[in-house]
GROMACS .gro file of N, CA and C in nm:
model
  486
    1UNK      N    1   0.086  -0.118   0.000
    1UNK     CA    2   0.000   0.000   0.000
    1UNK      C    3   0.090   0.124   0.000
    2UNK      N    4   0.056   0.218  -0.083
    2UNK     CA    5   0.137   0.340  -0.092
    2UNK      C    6   0.121   0.424   0.035
    3UNK      N    7   0.213   0.514   0.052
    3UNK     CA    8   0.207   0.602   0.169
    3UNK      C    9   0.082   0.690   0.164
    4UNK      N   10   0.046   0.739   0.045
    4UNK     CA   11  -0.073   0.822   0.030
    4UNK      C   12  -0.199   0.743   0.065
    5UNK      N   13  -0.208   0.621   0.015
    5UNK     CA   14  -0.325   0.536   0.045
    5UNK      C   15  -0.334   0.510   0.195
    6UNK      N   16  -0.223   0.487   0.260
    6UNK     CA   17  -0.222   0.463   0.405
    6UNK      C   18  -0.270   0.587   0.481
    7UNK      N   19  -0.228   0.705   0.436
    7UNK     CA   20  -0.271   0.829   0.502
    7UNK      C   21  -0.421   0.851   0.482
    8UNK      N   22  -0.470   0.823   0.362
    8UNK     CA   23  -0.614   0.838   0.335
    8UNK      C   24  -0.693   0.741   0.422
    9UNK      N   25  -0.648   0.617   0.428
    9UNK     CA   26  -0.716   0.517   0.511
    9UNK      C   27  -0.716   0.558   0.658
   10UNK      N   28  -0.606   0.611   0.706
   10UNK     CA   29  -0.597   0.657   0.844
   10UNK      C   30  -0.694   0.772   0.869
   11UNK      N   31  -0.701   0.867   0.776
   11UNK     CA   32  -0.793   0.981   0.789
   11UNK      C   33  -0.938   0.935   0.789
   12UNK      N   34  -0.972   0.845   0.699
   12UNK     CA   35  -1.108   0.793   0.691
   12UNK      C   36  -1.144   0.721   0.821
   13UNK      N   37  -1.053   0.644   0.876
   13UNK     CA   38  -1.078   0.573   1.002
   13UNK      C   39  -1.106   0.670   1.116
   14UNK      N   40  -1.032   0.779   1.121
   14UNK     CA   41  -1.055   0.878   1.227
   14UNK      C   42  -1.187   0.951   1.207
   15UNK      N   43  -1.224   0.980   1.083
   15UNK     CA   44  -1.350   1.049   1.056
   15UNK      C   45  -1.471   0.958   1.078
   16UNK      N   46  -1.454   0.829   1.064
   16UNK     CA   47  -1.564   0.733   1.079
   16UNK      C   48  -1.634   0.751   1.213
   17UNK      N   49  -1.557   0.767   1.319
   17UNK     CA   50  -1.615   0.784   1.453
   17UNK      C   51  -1.697   0.912   1.463
   18UNK      N   52  -1.664   1.012   1.383
   18UNK     CA   53  -1.740   1.136   1.386
   18UNK      C   54  -1.868   1.124   1.305
   19UNK      N   55  -1.865   1.042   1.202
   19UNK     CA   56  -1.979   1.033   1.111
   19UNK      C   57  -2.079   0.926   1.153
   20UNK      N   58  -2.031   0.811   1.197
   20UNK     CA   59  -2.119   0.701   1.236
   20UNK      C   60  -2.143   0.709   1.386
   21UNK      N   61  -2.269   0.711   1.428
   21UNK     CA   62  -2.297   0.722   1.571
   21UNK      C   63  -2.230   0.611   1.651
   22UNK      N   64  -2.164   0.645   1.761
   22UNK     CA   65  -2.097   0.544   1.842
   22UNK      C   66  -2.190   0.477   1.943
   23UNK      N   67  -2.320   0.499   1.932
   23UNK     CA   68  -2.416   0.443   2.027
   23UNK      C   69  -2.550   0.420   1.958
   24UNK      N   70  -2.632   0.338   2.019
   24UNK     CA   71  -2.767   0.311   1.970
   24UNK      C   72  -2.866   0.379   2.063
   25UNK      N   73  -2.983   0.407   2.013
   25UNK     CA   74  -3.088   0.466   2.097
   25UNK      C   75  -3.210   0.376   2.096
   26UNK      N   76  -3.290   0.386   2.201
   26UNK     CA   77  -3.415   0.312   2.205
   26UNK      C   78  -3.515   0.375   2.110
   27UNK      N   79  -3.587   0.292   2.038
   27UNK     CA   80  -3.691   0.340   1.947
   27UNK      C   81  -3.827   0.295   1.997
   28UNK      N   82  -3.923   0.385   1.989
   28UNK     CA   83  -4.059   0.356   2.034
   28UNK      C   84  -4.154   0.395   1.922
   29UNK      N   85  -4.225   0.295   1.871
   29UNK     CA   86  -4.321   0.325   1.765
   29UNK      C   87  -4.439   0.402   1.823
   30UNK      N   88  -4.476   0.509   1.757
   30UNK     CA   89  -4.589   0.589   1.802
   30UNK      C   90  -4.717   0.532   1.742
   31UNK      N   91  -4.818   0.524   1.824
   31UNK     CA   92  -4.947   0.478   1.775
   31UNK      C   93  -5.018   0.591   1.703
   32UNK      N   94  -5.107   0.555   1.615
   32UNK     CA   95  -5.182   0.654   1.536
   32UNK      C   96  -5.252   0.755   1.627
   33UNK      N   97  -5.309   0.707   1.736
   33UNK     CA   98  -5.378   0.796   1.830
   33UNK      C   99  -5.286   0.899   1.893
   34UNK      N  100  -5.160   0.860   1.917
   34UNK     CA  101  -5.064   0.955   1.974
   34UNK      C  102  -5.033   1.067   1.875
   35UNK      N  103  -5.024   1.033   1.747
   35UNK     CA  104  -4.999   1.135   1.646
   35UNK      C  105  -5.117   1.231   1.633
   36UNK      N  106  -5.239   1.176   1.636
   36UNK     CA  107  -5.356   1.262   1.626
   36UNK      C  108  -5.373   1.348   1.751
   37UNK      N  109  -5.335   1.296   1.868
   37UNK     CA  110  -5.339   1.376   1.990
   37UNK      C  111  -5.242   1.493   1.981
   38UNK      N  112  -5.124   1.468   1.925
   38UNK     CA  113  -5.026   1.575   1.905
   38UNK      C  114  -5.083   1.682   1.814
   39UNK      N  115  -5.138   1.640   1.701
   39UNK     CA  116  -5.195   1.736   1.605
   39UNK      C  117  -5.310   1.813   1.668
   40UNK      N  118  -5.395   1.745   1.742
   40UNK     CA  119  -5.508   1.810   1.808
   40UNK      C  120  -5.460   1.914   1.908
   41UNK      N  121  -5.357   1.879   1.986
   41UNK     CA  122  -5.301   1.973   2.083
   41UNK      C  123  -5.245   2.096   2.013
   42UNK      N  124  -5.173   2.076   1.905
   42UNK     CA  125  -5.115   2.189   1.832
   42UNK      C  126  -5.223   2.277   1.771
   43UNK      N  127  -5.328   2.215   1.716
   43UNK     CA  128  -5.438   2.295   1.660
   43UNK      C  129  -5.505   2.377   1.770
   44UNK      N  130  -5.523   2.317   1.889
   44UNK     CA  131  -5.587   2.389   2.000
   44UNK      C  132  -5.503   2.506   2.049
   45UNK      N  133  -5.371   2.493   2.044
   45UNK     CA  134  -5.283   2.602   2.085
   45UNK      C  135  -5.293   2.719   1.988
   46UNK      N  136  -5.337   2.692   1.868
   46UNK     CA  137  -5.357   2.797   1.767
   46UNK      C  138  -5.235   2.815   1.679
   47UNK      N  139  -5.260   2.864   1.560
   47UNK     CA  140  -5.152   2.897   1.467
   47UNK      C  141  -5.117   2.790   1.366
   48UNK      N  142  -5.144   2.664   1.398
   48UNK     CA  143  -5.110   2.556   1.305
   48UNK      C  144  -5.204   2.561   1.186
   49UNK      N  145  -5.147   2.584   1.068
   49UNK     CA  146  -5.227   2.591   0.945
   49UNK      C  147  -5.251   2.453   0.886
   50UNK      N  148  -5.146   2.372   0.890
   50UNK     CA  149  -5.158   2.238   0.831
   50UNK      C  150  -5.048   2.150   0.885
   51UNK      N  151  -5.082   2.025   0.902
   51UNK     CA  152  -4.991   1.923   0.950
   51UNK      C  153  -4.968   1.827   0.834
   52UNK      N  154  -4.846   1.818   0.786
   52UNK     CA  155  -4.815   1.736   0.669
   52UNK      C  156  -4.733   1.614   0.711
   53UNK      N  157  -4.792   1.497   0.697
   53UNK     CA  158  -4.724   1.373   0.732
   53UNK      C  159  -4.643   1.321   0.614
   54UNK      N  160  -4.522   1.275   0.643
   54UNK     CA  161  -4.437   1.220   0.538
   54UNK      C  162  -4.428   1.068   0.544
   55UNK      N  163  -4.458   1.009   0.659
   55UNK     CA  164  -4.441   0.865   0.679
   55UNK      C  165  -4.569   0.801   0.730
   56UNK      N  166  -4.575   0.669   0.717
   56UNK     CA  167  -4.689   0.594   0.768
   56UNK      C  168  -4.668   0.561   0.915
   57UNK      N  169  -4.545   0.520   0.950
   57UNK     CA  170  -4.513   0.484   1.088
   57UNK      C  171  -4.408   0.581   1.140
   58UNK      N  172  -4.419   0.611   1.269
   58UNK     CA  173  -4.326   0.706   1.331
   58UNK      C  174  -4.258   0.642   1.451
   59UNK      N  175  -4.131   0.676   1.467
   59UNK     CA  176  -4.049   0.623   1.575
   59UNK      C  177  -3.985   0.738   1.651
   60UNK      N  178  -4.007   0.738   1.781
   60UNK     CA  179  -3.950   0.840   1.869
   60UNK      C  180  -3.842   0.774   1.954
   61UNK      N  181  -3.769   0.855   2.025
   61UNK     CA  182  -3.675   0.805   2.124
   61UNK      C  183  -3.708   0.871   2.257
   62UNK      N  184  -3.634   0.836   2.361
   62UNK     CA  185  -3.658   0.891   2.494
   62UNK      C  186  -3.577   1.019   2.513
   63UNK      N  187  -3.612   1.100   2.612
   63UNK     CA  188  -3.541   1.228   2.633
   63UNK      C  189  -3.390   1.214   2.654
   64UNK      N  190  -3.347   1.115   2.729
   64UNK     CA  191  -3.203   1.099   2.753
   64UNK      C  192  -3.129   1.062   2.625
   65UNK      N  193  -3.186   0.973   2.545
   65UNK     CA  194  -3.124   0.938   2.417
   65UNK      C  195  -3.119   1.059   2.325
   66UNK      N  196  -3.225   1.140   2.327
   66UNK     CA  197  -3.226   1.259   2.242
   66UNK      C  198  -3.113   1.354   2.284
   67UNK      N  199  -3.092   1.369   2.414
   67UNK     CA  200  -2.982   1.456   2.460
   67UNK      C  201  -2.847   1.404   2.410
   68UNK      N  202  -2.829   1.272   2.413
   68UNK     CA  203  -2.704   1.212   2.363
   68UNK      C  204  -2.688   1.239   2.214
   69UNK      N  205  -2.797   1.226   2.140
   69UNK     CA  206  -2.792   1.254   1.997
   69UNK      C  207  -2.749   1.398   1.972
   70UNK      N  208  -2.809   1.491   2.044
   70UNK     CA  209  -2.779   1.633   2.026
   70UNK      C  210  -2.632   1.661   2.058
   71UNK      N  211  -2.580   1.599   2.163
   71UNK     CA  212  -2.438   1.617   2.198
   71UNK      C  213  -2.347   1.564   2.088
   72UNK      N  214  -2.385   1.453   2.026
   72UNK     CA  215  -2.303   1.391   1.922
   72UNK      C  216  -2.317   1.462   1.788
   73UNK      N  217  -2.437   1.506   1.754
   73UNK     CA  218  -2.467   1.563   1.623
   73UNK      C  219  -2.392   1.694   1.600
   74UNK      N  220  -2.355   1.717   1.475
   74UNK     CA  221  -2.277   1.837   1.442
   74UNK      C  222  -2.356   1.941   1.361
   75UNK      N  223  -2.487   1.926   1.353
   75UNK     CA  224  -2.566   2.020   1.275
   75UNK      C  225  -2.540   2.164   1.319
   76UNK      N  226  -2.529   2.186   1.448
   76UNK     CA  227  -2.510   2.322   1.500
   76UNK      C  228  -2.375   2.384   1.462
   77UNK      N  229  -2.283   2.304   1.412
   77UNK     CA  230  -2.151   2.358   1.374
   77UNK      C  231  -2.147   2.404   1.229
   78UNK      N  232  -2.253   2.377   1.154
   78UNK     CA  233  -2.257   2.419   1.014
   78UNK      C  234  -2.263   2.572   1.005
   79UNK      N  235  -2.213   2.625   0.898
   79UNK     CA  236  -2.216   2.770   0.877
   79UNK      C  237  -2.350   2.812   0.817
   80UNK      N  238  -2.405   2.917   0.871
   80UNK     CA  239  -2.530   2.975   0.821
   80UNK      C  240  -2.499   3.055   0.695
   81UNK      N  241  -2.569   3.023   0.586
   81UNK     CA  242  -2.553   3.095   0.461
   81UNK      C  243  -2.692   3.133   0.411
   82UNK      N  244  -2.718   3.262   0.399
   82UNK     CA  245  -2.851   3.309   0.359
   82UNK      C  246  -2.897   3.238   0.233
   83UNK      N  247  -3.018   3.186   0.241
   83UNK     CA  248  -3.088   3.118   0.132
   83UNK      C  249  -3.028   2.983   0.090
   84UNK      N  250  -2.903   2.959   0.118
   84UNK     CA  251  -2.842   2.832   0.077
   84UNK      C  252  -2.835   2.731   0.191
   85UNK      N  253  -2.805   2.776   0.310
   85UNK     CA  254  -2.810   2.690   0.429
   85UNK      C  255  -2.851   2.778   0.546
   86UNK      N  256  -2.980   2.811   0.546
   86UNK     CA  257  -3.034   2.897   0.651
   86UNK      C  258  -3.127   2.814   0.740
   87UNK      N  259  -3.215   2.878   0.814
   87UNK     CA  260  -3.291   2.809   0.918
   87UNK      C  261  -3.371   2.689   0.867
   88UNK      N  262  -3.435   2.700   0.753
   88UNK     CA  263  -3.514   2.587   0.703
   88UNK      C  264  -3.424   2.469   0.666
   89UNK      N  265  -3.306   2.497   0.611
   89UNK     CA  266  -3.214   2.388   0.577
   89UNK      C  267  -3.157   2.323   0.703
   90UNK      N  268  -3.128   2.404   0.807
   90UNK     CA  269  -3.084   2.347   0.934
   90UNK      C  270  -3.189   2.249   0.988
   91UNK      N  271  -3.315   2.291   0.988
   91UNK     CA  272  -3.422   2.208   1.041
   91UNK      C  273  -3.443   2.081   0.958
   92UNK      N  274  -3.439   2.093   0.826
   92UNK     CA  275  -3.454   1.977   0.739
   92UNK      C  276  -3.334   1.882   0.753
   93UNK      N  277  -3.215   1.938   0.761
   93UNK     CA  278  -3.092   1.859   0.776
   93UNK      C  279  -3.096   1.779   0.905
   94UNK      N  280  -3.134   1.844   1.015
   94UNK     CA  281  -3.141   1.775   1.144
   94UNK      C  282  -3.245   1.662   1.139
   95UNK      N  283  -3.361   1.690   1.082
   95UNK     CA  284  -3.466   1.587   1.070
   95UNK      C  285  -3.414   1.466   0.991
   96UNK      N  286  -3.349   1.491   0.880
   96UNK     CA  287  -3.298   1.382   0.796
   96UNK      C  288  -3.187   1.304   0.867
   97UNK      N  289  -3.097   1.373   0.936
   97UNK     CA  290  -2.988   1.304   1.007
   97UNK      C  291  -3.042   1.209   1.113
   98UNK      N  292  -3.144   1.250   1.188
   98UNK     CA  293  -3.198   1.163   1.292
   98UNK      C  294  -3.263   1.039   1.232
   99UNK      N  295  -3.332   1.057   1.120
   99UNK     CA  296  -3.395   0.942   1.055
   99UNK      C  297  -3.289   0.847   0.998
  100UNK      N  298  -3.189   0.902   0.932
  100UNK     CA  299  -3.085   0.820   0.869
  100UNK      C  300  -2.992   0.753   0.971
  101UNK      N  301  -2.947   0.829   1.069
  101UNK     CA  302  -2.846   0.779   1.162
  101UNK      C  303  -2.904   0.699   1.279
  102UNK      N  304  -3.029   0.727   1.319
  102UNK     CA  305  -3.085   0.662   1.437
  102UNK      C  306  -3.220   0.595   1.416
  103UNK      N  307  -3.283   0.618   1.302
  103UNK     CA  308  -3.416   0.560   1.280
  103UNK      C  309  -3.527   0.639   1.347
  104UNK      N  310  -3.495   0.758   1.397
  104UNK     CA  311  -3.593   0.844   1.465
  104UNK      C  312  -3.653   0.939   1.361
  105UNK      N  313  -3.779   0.918   1.327
  105UNK     CA  314  -3.844   1.005   1.228
  105UNK      C  315  -3.955   1.090   1.288
  106UNK      N  316  -3.972   1.085   1.420
  106UNK     CA  317  -4.072   1.168   1.488
  106UNK      C  318  -4.013   1.304   1.521
  107UNK      N  319  -3.954   1.365   1.419
  107UNK     CA  320  -3.896   1.499   1.428
  107UNK      C  321  -3.962   1.580   1.318
  108UNK      N  322  -4.029   1.686   1.358
  108UNK     CA  323  -4.097   1.770   1.261
  108UNK      C  324  -4.017   1.895   1.228
  109UNK      N  325  -4.051   1.954   1.117
  109UNK     CA  326  -3.995   2.083   1.077
  109UNK      C  327  -4.109   2.184   1.087
  110UNK      N  328  -4.090   2.286   1.170
  110UNK     CA  329  -4.188   2.392   1.187
  110UNK      C  330  -4.150   2.506   1.092
  111UNK      N  331  -4.238   2.535   0.998
  111UNK     CA  332  -4.219   2.648   0.907
  111UNK      C  333  -4.306   2.760   0.962
  112UNK      N  334  -4.245   2.845   1.042
  112UNK     CA  335  -4.316   2.946   1.120
  112UNK      C  336  -4.316   3.079   1.046
  113UNK      N  337  -4.423   3.105   0.972
  113UNK     CA  338  -4.432   3.229   0.894
  113UNK      C  339  -4.453   3.350   0.984
  114UNK      N  340  -4.506   3.330   1.103
  114UNK     CA  341  -4.530   3.443   1.194
  114UNK      C  342  -4.400   3.498   1.253
  115UNK      N  343  -4.294   3.420   1.252
  115UNK     CA  344  -4.165   3.471   1.299
  115UNK      C  345  -4.058   3.460   1.192
  116UNK      N  346  -4.098   3.425   1.070
  116UNK     CA  347  -4.004   3.411   0.958
  116UNK      C  348  -3.885   3.324   0.996
  117UNK      N  349  -3.916   3.205   1.052
  117UNK     CA  350  -3.812   3.117   1.103
  117UNK      C  351  -3.856   2.971   1.087
  118UNK      N  352  -3.760   2.882   1.084
  118UNK     CA  353  -3.788   2.739   1.081
  118UNK      C  354  -3.704   2.671   1.188
  119UNK      N  355  -3.759   2.567   1.248
  119UNK     CA  356  -3.693   2.494   1.357
  119UNK      C  357  -3.761   2.358   1.368
  120UNK      N  358  -3.726   2.281   1.469
  120UNK     CA  359  -3.779   2.146   1.481
  120UNK      C  360  -3.874   2.131   1.599
  121UNK      N  361  -3.967   2.039   1.583
  121UNK     CA  362  -4.053   1.991   1.690
  121UNK      C  363  -4.018   1.843   1.705
  122UNK      N  364  -3.978   1.802   1.825
  122UNK     CA  365  -3.932   1.666   1.848
  122UNK      C  366  -4.031   1.593   1.939
  123UNK      N  367  -4.077   1.476   1.896
  123UNK     CA  368  -4.166   1.395   1.976
  123UNK      C  369  -4.080   1.293   2.052
  124UNK      N  370  -4.100   1.287   2.183
  124UNK     CA  371  -4.024   1.196   2.269
  124UNK      C  372  -4.119   1.105   2.345
  125UNK      N  373  -4.068   0.989   2.385
  125UNK     CA  374  -4.152   0.895   2.458
  125UNK      C  375  -4.071   0.838   2.574
  126UNK      N  376  -4.132   0.838   2.692
  126UNK     CA  377  -4.065   0.788   2.810
  126UNK      C  378  -4.170   0.735   2.908
  127UNK      N  379  -4.147   0.613   2.957
  127UNK     CA  380  -4.240   0.551   3.053
  127UNK      C  381  -4.384   0.554   3.004
  128UNK      N  382  -4.403   0.527   2.876
  128UNK     CA  383  -4.536   0.522   2.817
  128UNK      C  384  -4.600   0.658   2.792
  129UNK      N  385  -4.529   0.765   2.826
  129UNK     CA  386  -4.582   0.901   2.807
  129UNK      C  387  -4.517   0.965   2.685
  130UNK      N  388  -4.599   1.029   2.603
  130UNK     CA  389  -4.550   1.097   2.484
  130UNK      C  390  -4.551   1.247   2.510
  131UNK      N  391  -4.442   1.314   2.476
  131UNK     CA  392  -4.434   1.459   2.491
  131UNK      C  393  -4.363   1.517   2.370
  132UNK      N  394  -4.367   1.648   2.356
  132UNK     CA  395  -4.296   1.713   2.246
  132UNK      C  396  -4.226   1.838   2.297
  133UNK      N  397  -4.114   1.866   2.233
  133UNK     CA  398  -4.033   1.983   2.264
  133UNK      C  399  -4.002   2.056   2.135
  134UNK      N  400  -3.967   2.182   2.146
  134UNK     CA  401  -3.916   2.256   2.032
  134UNK      C  402  -3.764   2.249   2.040
  135UNK      N  403  -3.701   2.246   1.924
  135UNK     CA  404  -3.556   2.232   1.918
  135UNK      C  405  -3.501   2.326   1.812
  136UNK      N  406  -3.400   2.402   1.849
  136UNK     CA  407  -3.332   2.493   1.757
  136UNK      C  408  -3.204   2.425   1.709
  137UNK      N  409  -3.201   2.374   1.586
  137UNK     CA  410  -3.083   2.300   1.539
  137UNK      C  411  -2.960   2.387   1.515
  138UNK      N  412  -2.975   2.518   1.513
  138UNK     CA  413  -2.859   2.605   1.492
  138UNK      C  414  -2.774   2.621   1.618
  139UNK      N  415  -2.834   2.596   1.736
  139UNK     CA  416  -2.757   2.612   1.860
  139UNK      C  417  -2.787   2.505   1.965
  140UNK      N  418  -2.861   2.401   1.928
  140UNK     CA  419  -2.892   2.287   2.015
  140UNK      C  420  -2.979   2.322   2.136
  141UNK      N  421  -3.055   2.429   2.129
  141UNK     CA  422  -3.143   2.463   2.241
  141UNK      C  423  -3.273   2.383   2.233
  142UNK      N  424  -3.312   2.324   2.347
  142UNK     CA  425  -3.438   2.251   2.359
  142UNK      C  426  -3.525   2.326   2.458
  143UNK      N  427  -3.654   2.336   2.430
  143UNK     CA  428  -3.741   2.406   2.523
  143UNK      C  429  -3.886   2.368   2.498
  144UNK      N  430  -3.964   2.386   2.602
  144UNK     CA  431  -4.108   2.359   2.593
  144UNK      C  432  -4.178   2.479   2.527
  145UNK      N  433  -4.294   2.453   2.474
  145UNK     CA  434  -4.375   2.556   2.408
  145UNK      C  435  -4.394   2.678   2.497
  146UNK      N  436  -4.425   2.654   2.624
  146UNK     CA  437  -4.452   2.763   2.718
  146UNK      C  438  -4.328   2.847   2.747
  147UNK      N  439  -4.210   2.791   2.725
  147UNK     CA  440  -4.084   2.858   2.757
  147UNK      C  441  -4.020   2.926   2.635
  148UNK      N  442  -4.083   2.918   2.521
  148UNK     CA  443  -4.022   2.966   2.397
  148UNK      C  444  -4.012   3.118   2.393
  149UNK      N  445  -3.916   3.168   2.321
  149UNK     CA  446  -3.905   3.310   2.290
  149UNK      C  447  -4.006   3.336   2.179
  150UNK      N  448  -4.110   3.409   2.209
  150UNK     CA  449  -4.220   3.426   2.114
  150UNK      C  450  -4.185   3.514   1.994
  151UNK      N  451  -4.069   3.579   1.996
  151UNK     CA  452  -4.026   3.653   1.878
  151UNK      C  453  -3.968   3.558   1.774
  152UNK      N  454  -3.887   3.462   1.818
  152UNK     CA  455  -3.824   3.366   1.726
  152UNK      C  456  -3.912   3.245   1.698
  153UNK      N  457  -3.998   3.210   1.791
  153UNK     CA  458  -4.081   3.089   1.781
  153UNK      C  459  -4.226   3.127   1.811
  154UNK      N  460  -4.280   3.217   1.731
  154UNK     CA  461  -4.414   3.272   1.757
  154UNK      C  462  -4.523   3.166   1.749
  155UNK      N  463  -4.517   3.081   1.649
  155UNK     CA  464  -4.615   2.975   1.627
  155UNK      C  465  -4.759   3.030   1.619
  156UNK      N  466  -4.773   3.142   1.551
  156UNK     CA  467  -4.906   3.201   1.530
  156UNK      C  468  -4.958   3.176   1.390
  157UNK      N  469  -4.868   3.135   1.301
  157UNK     CA  470  -4.904   3.105   1.162
  157UNK      C  471  -4.795   3.013   1.108
  158UNK      N  472  -4.815   2.881   1.119
  158UNK     CA  473  -4.709   2.787   1.082
  158UNK      C  474  -4.764   2.657   1.025
  159UNK      N  475  -4.674   2.586   0.959
  159UNK     CA  476  -4.700   2.453   0.905
  159UNK      C  477  -4.603   2.357   0.974
  160UNK      N  478  -4.646   2.235   0.992
  160UNK     CA  479  -4.562   2.132   1.051
  160UNK      C  480  -4.545   2.019   0.952
  161UNK      N  481  -4.420   1.993   0.913
  161UNK     CA  482  -4.388   1.878   0.829
  161UNK      C  483  -4.335   1.770   0.920
  162UNK      N  484  -4.407   1.661   0.928
  162UNK     CA  485  -4.365   1.550   1.014
  162UNK      C  486  -4.344   1.431   0.925
   0.00000   0.00000   0.00000
């Protein structure tokens, strides 16, 4: 093996640990009723214009596993580029990474026209209880609806892609 090939192989081996998750997470299939309860709750809070489902079956993880994923994930280190990699791309990228790397597809993208911003809504399951949090993929902040900054996360006129 040439010296160059050996260096490339060494570099790829070191990057592998950064790219492939070094841990597994628990997956919990969401029942249809849980999804409709989520949608009903969001409609009652107001502002939700439409809920767009992308999958037939949804899989969530538990809060502790989600925290581990966020610590490992590098979405927040990406550079913000207007129109090319801005808030909607951050949210879509994070959603896709969780589905591809962990099998977690119960991550929504909130297209919030009332605050001209996009971010994620994450469905979690623990001890038989289903809950949801808002997640900002640009800085890894997690927060409940009641705790949100209403300027950035107004949720007065939005769509949810799940």
